[in-house]
PDB file of C-alpha atoms in Angstrom:
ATOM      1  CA  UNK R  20       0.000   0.000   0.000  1.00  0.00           C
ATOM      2  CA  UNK R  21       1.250   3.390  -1.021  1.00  0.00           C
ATOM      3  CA  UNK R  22       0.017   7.112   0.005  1.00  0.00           C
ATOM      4  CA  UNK R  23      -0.963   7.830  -3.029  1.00  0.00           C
ATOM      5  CA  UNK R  24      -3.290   4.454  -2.605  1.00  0.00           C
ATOM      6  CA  UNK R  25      -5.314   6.181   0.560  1.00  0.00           C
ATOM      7  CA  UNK R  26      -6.993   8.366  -2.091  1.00  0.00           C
ATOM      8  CA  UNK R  27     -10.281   7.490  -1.404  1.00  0.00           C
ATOM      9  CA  UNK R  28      -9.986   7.503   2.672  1.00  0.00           C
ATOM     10  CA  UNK R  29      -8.307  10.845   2.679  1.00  0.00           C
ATOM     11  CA  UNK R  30     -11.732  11.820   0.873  1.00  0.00           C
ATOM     12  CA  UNK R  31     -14.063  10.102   3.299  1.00  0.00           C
ATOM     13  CA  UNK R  32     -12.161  11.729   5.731  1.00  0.00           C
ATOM     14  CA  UNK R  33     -12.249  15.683   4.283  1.00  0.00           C
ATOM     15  CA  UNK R  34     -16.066  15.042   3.370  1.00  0.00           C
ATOM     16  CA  UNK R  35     -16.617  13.746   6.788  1.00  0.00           C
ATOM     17  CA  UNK R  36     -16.019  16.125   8.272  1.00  0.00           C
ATOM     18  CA  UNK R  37     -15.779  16.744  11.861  1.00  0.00           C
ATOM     19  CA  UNK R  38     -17.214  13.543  12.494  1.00  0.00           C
ATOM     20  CA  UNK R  39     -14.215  11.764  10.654  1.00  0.00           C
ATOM     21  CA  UNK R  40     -12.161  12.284  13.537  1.00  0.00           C
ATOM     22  CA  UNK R  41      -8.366  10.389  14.342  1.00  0.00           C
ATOM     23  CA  UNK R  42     -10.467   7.113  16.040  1.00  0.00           C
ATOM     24  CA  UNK R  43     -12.716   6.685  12.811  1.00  0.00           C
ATOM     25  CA  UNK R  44      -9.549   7.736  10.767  1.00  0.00           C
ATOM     26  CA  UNK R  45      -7.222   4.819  12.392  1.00  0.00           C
ATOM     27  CA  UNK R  46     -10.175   1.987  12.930  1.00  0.00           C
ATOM     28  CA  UNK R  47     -10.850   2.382   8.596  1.00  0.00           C
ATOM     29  CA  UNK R  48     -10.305  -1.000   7.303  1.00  0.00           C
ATOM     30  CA  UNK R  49      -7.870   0.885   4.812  1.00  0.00           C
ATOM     31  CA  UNK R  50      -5.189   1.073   7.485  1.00  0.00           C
ATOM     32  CA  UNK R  51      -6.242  -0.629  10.826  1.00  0.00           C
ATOM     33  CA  UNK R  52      -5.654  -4.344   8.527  1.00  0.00           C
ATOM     34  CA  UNK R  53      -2.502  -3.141   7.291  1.00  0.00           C
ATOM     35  CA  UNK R  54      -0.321  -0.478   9.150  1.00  0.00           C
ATOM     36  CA  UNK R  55       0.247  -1.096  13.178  1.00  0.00           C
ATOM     37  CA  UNK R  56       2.032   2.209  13.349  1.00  0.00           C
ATOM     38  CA  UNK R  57       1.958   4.418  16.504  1.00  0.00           C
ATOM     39  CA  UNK R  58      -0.464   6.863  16.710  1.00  0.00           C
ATOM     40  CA  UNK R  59       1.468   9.451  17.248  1.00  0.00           C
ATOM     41  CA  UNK R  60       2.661   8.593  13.493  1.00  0.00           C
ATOM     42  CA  UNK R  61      -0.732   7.723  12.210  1.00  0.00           C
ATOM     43  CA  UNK R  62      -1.983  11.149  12.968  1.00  0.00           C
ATOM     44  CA  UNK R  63       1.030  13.068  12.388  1.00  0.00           C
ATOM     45  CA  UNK R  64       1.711  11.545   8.977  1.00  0.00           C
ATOM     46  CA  UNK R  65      -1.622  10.593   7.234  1.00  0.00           C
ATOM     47  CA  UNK R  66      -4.219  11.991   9.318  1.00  0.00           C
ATOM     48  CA  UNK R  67      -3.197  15.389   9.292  1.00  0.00           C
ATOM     49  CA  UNK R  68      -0.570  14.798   5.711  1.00  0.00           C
ATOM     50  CA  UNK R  69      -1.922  12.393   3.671  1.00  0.00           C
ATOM     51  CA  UNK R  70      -3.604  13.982   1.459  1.00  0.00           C
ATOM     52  CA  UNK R  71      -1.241  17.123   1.030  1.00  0.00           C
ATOM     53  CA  UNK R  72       0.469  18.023  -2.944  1.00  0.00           C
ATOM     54  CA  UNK R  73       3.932  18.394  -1.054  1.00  0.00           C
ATOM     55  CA  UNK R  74       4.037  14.380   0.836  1.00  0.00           C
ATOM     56  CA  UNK R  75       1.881  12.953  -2.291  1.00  0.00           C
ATOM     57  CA  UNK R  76       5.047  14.704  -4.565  1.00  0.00           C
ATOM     58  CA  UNK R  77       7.794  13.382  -1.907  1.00  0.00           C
ATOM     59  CA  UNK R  78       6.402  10.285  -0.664  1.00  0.00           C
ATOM     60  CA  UNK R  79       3.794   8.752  -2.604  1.00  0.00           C
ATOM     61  CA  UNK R  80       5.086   5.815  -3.919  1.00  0.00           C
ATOM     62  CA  UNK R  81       6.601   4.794  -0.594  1.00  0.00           C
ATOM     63  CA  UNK R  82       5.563   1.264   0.513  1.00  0.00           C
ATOM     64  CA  UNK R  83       3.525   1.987   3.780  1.00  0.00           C
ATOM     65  CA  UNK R  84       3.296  -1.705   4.563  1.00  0.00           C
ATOM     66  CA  UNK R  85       7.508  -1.737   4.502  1.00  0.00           C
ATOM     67  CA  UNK R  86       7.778   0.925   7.420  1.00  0.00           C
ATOM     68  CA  UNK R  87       8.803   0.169  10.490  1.00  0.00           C
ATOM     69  CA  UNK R  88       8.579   3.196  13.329  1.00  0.00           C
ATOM     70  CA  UNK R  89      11.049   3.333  16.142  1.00  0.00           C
ATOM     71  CA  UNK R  90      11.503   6.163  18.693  1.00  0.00           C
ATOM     72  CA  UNK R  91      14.855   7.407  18.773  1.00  0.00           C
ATOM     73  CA  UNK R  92      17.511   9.253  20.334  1.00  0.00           C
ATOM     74  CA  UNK R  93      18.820  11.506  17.682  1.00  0.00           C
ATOM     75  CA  UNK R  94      22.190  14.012  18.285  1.00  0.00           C
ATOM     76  CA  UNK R  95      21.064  17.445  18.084  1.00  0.00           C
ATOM     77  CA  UNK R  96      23.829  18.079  15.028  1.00  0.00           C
ATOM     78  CA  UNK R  97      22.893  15.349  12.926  1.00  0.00           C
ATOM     79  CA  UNK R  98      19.417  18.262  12.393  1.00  0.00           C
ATOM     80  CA  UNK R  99      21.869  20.637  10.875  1.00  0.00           C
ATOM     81  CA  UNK R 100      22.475  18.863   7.831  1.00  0.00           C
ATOM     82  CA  UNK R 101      19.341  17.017   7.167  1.00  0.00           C
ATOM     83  CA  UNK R 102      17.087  17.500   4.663  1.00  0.00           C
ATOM     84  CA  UNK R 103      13.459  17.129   3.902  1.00  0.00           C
ATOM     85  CA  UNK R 104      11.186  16.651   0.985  1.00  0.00           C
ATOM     86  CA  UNK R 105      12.039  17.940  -2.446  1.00  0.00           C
ATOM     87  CA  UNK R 106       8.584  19.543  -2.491  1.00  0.00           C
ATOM     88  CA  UNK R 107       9.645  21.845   0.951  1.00  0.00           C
ATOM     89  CA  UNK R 108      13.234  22.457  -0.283  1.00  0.00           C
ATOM     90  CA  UNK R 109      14.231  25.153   1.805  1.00  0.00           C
ATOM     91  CA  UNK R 110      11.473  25.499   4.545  1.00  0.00           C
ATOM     92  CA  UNK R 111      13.385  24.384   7.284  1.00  0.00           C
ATOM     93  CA  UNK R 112      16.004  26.401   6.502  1.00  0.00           C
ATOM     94  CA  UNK R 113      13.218  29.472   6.685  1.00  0.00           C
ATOM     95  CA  UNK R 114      11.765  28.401  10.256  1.00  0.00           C
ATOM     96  CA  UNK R 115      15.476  28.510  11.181  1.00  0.00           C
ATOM     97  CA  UNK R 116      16.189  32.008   9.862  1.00  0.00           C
ATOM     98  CA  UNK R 117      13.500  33.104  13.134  1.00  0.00           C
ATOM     99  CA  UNK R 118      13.372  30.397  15.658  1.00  0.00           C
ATOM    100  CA  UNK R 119      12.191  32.904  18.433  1.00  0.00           C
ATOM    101  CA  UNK R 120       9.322  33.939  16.477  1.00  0.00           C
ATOM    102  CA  UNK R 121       8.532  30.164  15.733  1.00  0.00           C
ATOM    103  CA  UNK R 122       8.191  29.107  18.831  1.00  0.00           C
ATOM    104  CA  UNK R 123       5.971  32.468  20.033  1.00  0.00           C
ATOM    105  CA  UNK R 124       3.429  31.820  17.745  1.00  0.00           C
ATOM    106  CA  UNK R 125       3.170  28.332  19.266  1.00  0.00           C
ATOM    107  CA  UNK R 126       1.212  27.832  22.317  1.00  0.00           C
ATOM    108  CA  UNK R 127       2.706  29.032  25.825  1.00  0.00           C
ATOM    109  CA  UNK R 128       3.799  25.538  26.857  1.00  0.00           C
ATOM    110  CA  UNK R 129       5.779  25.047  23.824  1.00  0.00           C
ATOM    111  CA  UNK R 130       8.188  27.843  24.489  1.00  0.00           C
ATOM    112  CA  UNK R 131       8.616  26.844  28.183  1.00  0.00           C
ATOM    113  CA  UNK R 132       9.532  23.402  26.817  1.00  0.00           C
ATOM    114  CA  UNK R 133      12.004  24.864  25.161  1.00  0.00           C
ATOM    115  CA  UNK R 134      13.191  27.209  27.994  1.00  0.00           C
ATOM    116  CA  UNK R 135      13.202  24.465  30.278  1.00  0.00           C
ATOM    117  CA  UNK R 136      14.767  21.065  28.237  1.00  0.00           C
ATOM    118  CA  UNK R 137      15.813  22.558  24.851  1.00  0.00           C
ATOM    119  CA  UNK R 138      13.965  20.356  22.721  1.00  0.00           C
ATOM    120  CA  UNK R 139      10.061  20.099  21.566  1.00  0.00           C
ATOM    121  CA  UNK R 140       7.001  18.156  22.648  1.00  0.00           C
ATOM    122  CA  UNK R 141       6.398  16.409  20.261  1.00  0.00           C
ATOM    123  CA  UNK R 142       8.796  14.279  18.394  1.00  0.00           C
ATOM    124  CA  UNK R 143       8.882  14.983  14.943  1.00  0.00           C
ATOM    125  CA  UNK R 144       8.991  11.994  11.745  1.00  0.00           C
ATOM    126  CA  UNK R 145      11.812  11.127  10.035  1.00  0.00           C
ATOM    127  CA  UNK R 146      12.489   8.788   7.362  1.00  0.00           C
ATOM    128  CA  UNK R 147      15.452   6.540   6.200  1.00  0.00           C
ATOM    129  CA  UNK R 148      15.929   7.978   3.114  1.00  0.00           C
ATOM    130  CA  UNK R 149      16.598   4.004   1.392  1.00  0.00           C
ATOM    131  CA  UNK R 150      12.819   3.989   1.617  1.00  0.00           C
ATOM    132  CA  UNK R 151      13.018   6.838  -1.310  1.00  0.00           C
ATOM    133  CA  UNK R 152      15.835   5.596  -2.962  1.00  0.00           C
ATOM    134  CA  UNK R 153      17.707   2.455  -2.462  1.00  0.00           C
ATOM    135  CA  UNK R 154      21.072   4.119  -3.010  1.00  0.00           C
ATOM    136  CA  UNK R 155      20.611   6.666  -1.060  1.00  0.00           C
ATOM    137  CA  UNK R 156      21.539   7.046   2.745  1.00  0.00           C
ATOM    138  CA  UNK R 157      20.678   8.867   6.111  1.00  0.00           C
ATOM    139  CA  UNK R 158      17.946  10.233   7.336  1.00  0.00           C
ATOM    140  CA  UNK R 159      15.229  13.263   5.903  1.00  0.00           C
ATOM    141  CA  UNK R 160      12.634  15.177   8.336  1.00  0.00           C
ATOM    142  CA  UNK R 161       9.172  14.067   6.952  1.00  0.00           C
ATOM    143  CA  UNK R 162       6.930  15.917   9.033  1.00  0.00           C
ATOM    144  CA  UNK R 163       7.636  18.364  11.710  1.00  0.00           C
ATOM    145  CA  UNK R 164       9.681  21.024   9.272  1.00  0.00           C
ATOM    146  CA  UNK R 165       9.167  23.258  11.655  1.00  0.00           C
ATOM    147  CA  UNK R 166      10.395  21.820  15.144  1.00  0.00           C
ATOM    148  CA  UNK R 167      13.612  21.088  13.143  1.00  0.00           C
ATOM    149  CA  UNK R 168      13.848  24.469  11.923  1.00  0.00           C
ATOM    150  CA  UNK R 169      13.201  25.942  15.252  1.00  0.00           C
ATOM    151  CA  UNK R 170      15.911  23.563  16.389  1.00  0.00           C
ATOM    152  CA  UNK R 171      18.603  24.899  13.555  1.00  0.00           C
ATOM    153  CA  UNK R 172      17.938  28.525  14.647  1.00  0.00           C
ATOM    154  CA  UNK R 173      18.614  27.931  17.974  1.00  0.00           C
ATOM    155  CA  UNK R 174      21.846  26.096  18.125  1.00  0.00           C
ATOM    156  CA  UNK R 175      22.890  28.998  15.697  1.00  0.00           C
ATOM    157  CA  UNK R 176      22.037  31.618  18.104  1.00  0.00           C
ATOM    158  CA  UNK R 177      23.184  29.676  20.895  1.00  0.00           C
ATOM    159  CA  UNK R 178      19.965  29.175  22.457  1.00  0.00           C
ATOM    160  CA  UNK R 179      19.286  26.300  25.027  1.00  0.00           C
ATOM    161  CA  UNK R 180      19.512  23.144  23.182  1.00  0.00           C
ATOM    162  CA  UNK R 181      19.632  19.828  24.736  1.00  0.00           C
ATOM    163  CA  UNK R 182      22.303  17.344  23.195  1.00  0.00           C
ATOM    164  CA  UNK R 183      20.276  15.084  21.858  1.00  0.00           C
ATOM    165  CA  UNK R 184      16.695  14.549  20.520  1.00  0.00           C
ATOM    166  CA  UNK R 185      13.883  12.401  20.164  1.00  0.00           C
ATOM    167  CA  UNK R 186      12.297  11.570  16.772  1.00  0.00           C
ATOM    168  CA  UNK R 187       9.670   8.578  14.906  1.00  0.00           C
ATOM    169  CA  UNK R 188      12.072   6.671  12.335  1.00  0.00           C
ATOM    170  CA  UNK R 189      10.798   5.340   9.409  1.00  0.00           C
ATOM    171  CA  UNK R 190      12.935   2.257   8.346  1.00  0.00           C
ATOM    172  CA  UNK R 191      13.072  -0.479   5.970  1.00  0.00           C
TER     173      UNK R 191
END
């Protein structure tokens, strides 16, 4: 199964409604048969992504059934230098250019998570870019651009940053 396969339960979903909420969204026959991905995932990636131009361009051809999620402990540098969808060239690099302003326009409690352990809420997605391309290695920021951006922009202006970082892997 593909994204670009969830076609038709991205559309149940946006003519839903309200009423097609995460719980309907994850029990659909569609995914509950064939994905046991964290929710966290689920919701982050197709719920609120799945039917976006940008992931359908990046990562639509992906096999979803040849993911497997981890939670990991990623070094705050390794952020520095990775990329993320051809699509979003360059957006990470723009939430870097104004972390402060990033994080103010978040709510409260995600700028004193930042104050107080240098590192977000929520953990963003990442994927092993061999999923995209065999040859290809490391690791690209899927979905939270922005967290990673914020990130950037403050280990460039020396802000509190812990070491290291939690993130969703996608691997083979």
């Amino acid at each position: 199964m593909k994204l670009n396969d969830l076609g038709p339960l991205m559309a149940r979903r946006r003519d839903g409604g309200l009423s097609f909420g995460f719980d309907r969204f994850r029990a659909d026959p569609a995914l509950a048969a064939l994905l046991h991905w964290p929710d966290d995932v689920l919701r982050d990636f197709l719920f609120d992504h799945g039917d976006n131009g940008h992931f359908l361009d990046d990562y639509g051809d992906v096999d979803l059934c040849a993911i497997t999620w981890e939670l990991e402990t990623i070094p705050a540098a390794a952020f520095t230098t990775m990329p993320t969808g051809e699509s979003d060239a360059g957006c990470i690099e723009s939430y870097a250019a104004d972390p402060v302003y990033w994080v103010k326009v978040r709510p409260p409690e995600v700028g004193r998570y930042w104050e107080e352990h240098g590192t977000w809420l929520r953990p963003p997605l990442l994927i092993d870019r061999r999923l995209l391309d065999l040859a290809d290695s490391g690791l690209q920021v899927l979905e939270g651009r922005t967290r990673v951006g914020v990130l950037c922009g403050r280990l460039r202006e020396q802000l509190r940053v812990a070491p290291a970082h939690q993130a969703w892997v996608a691997r083979p």
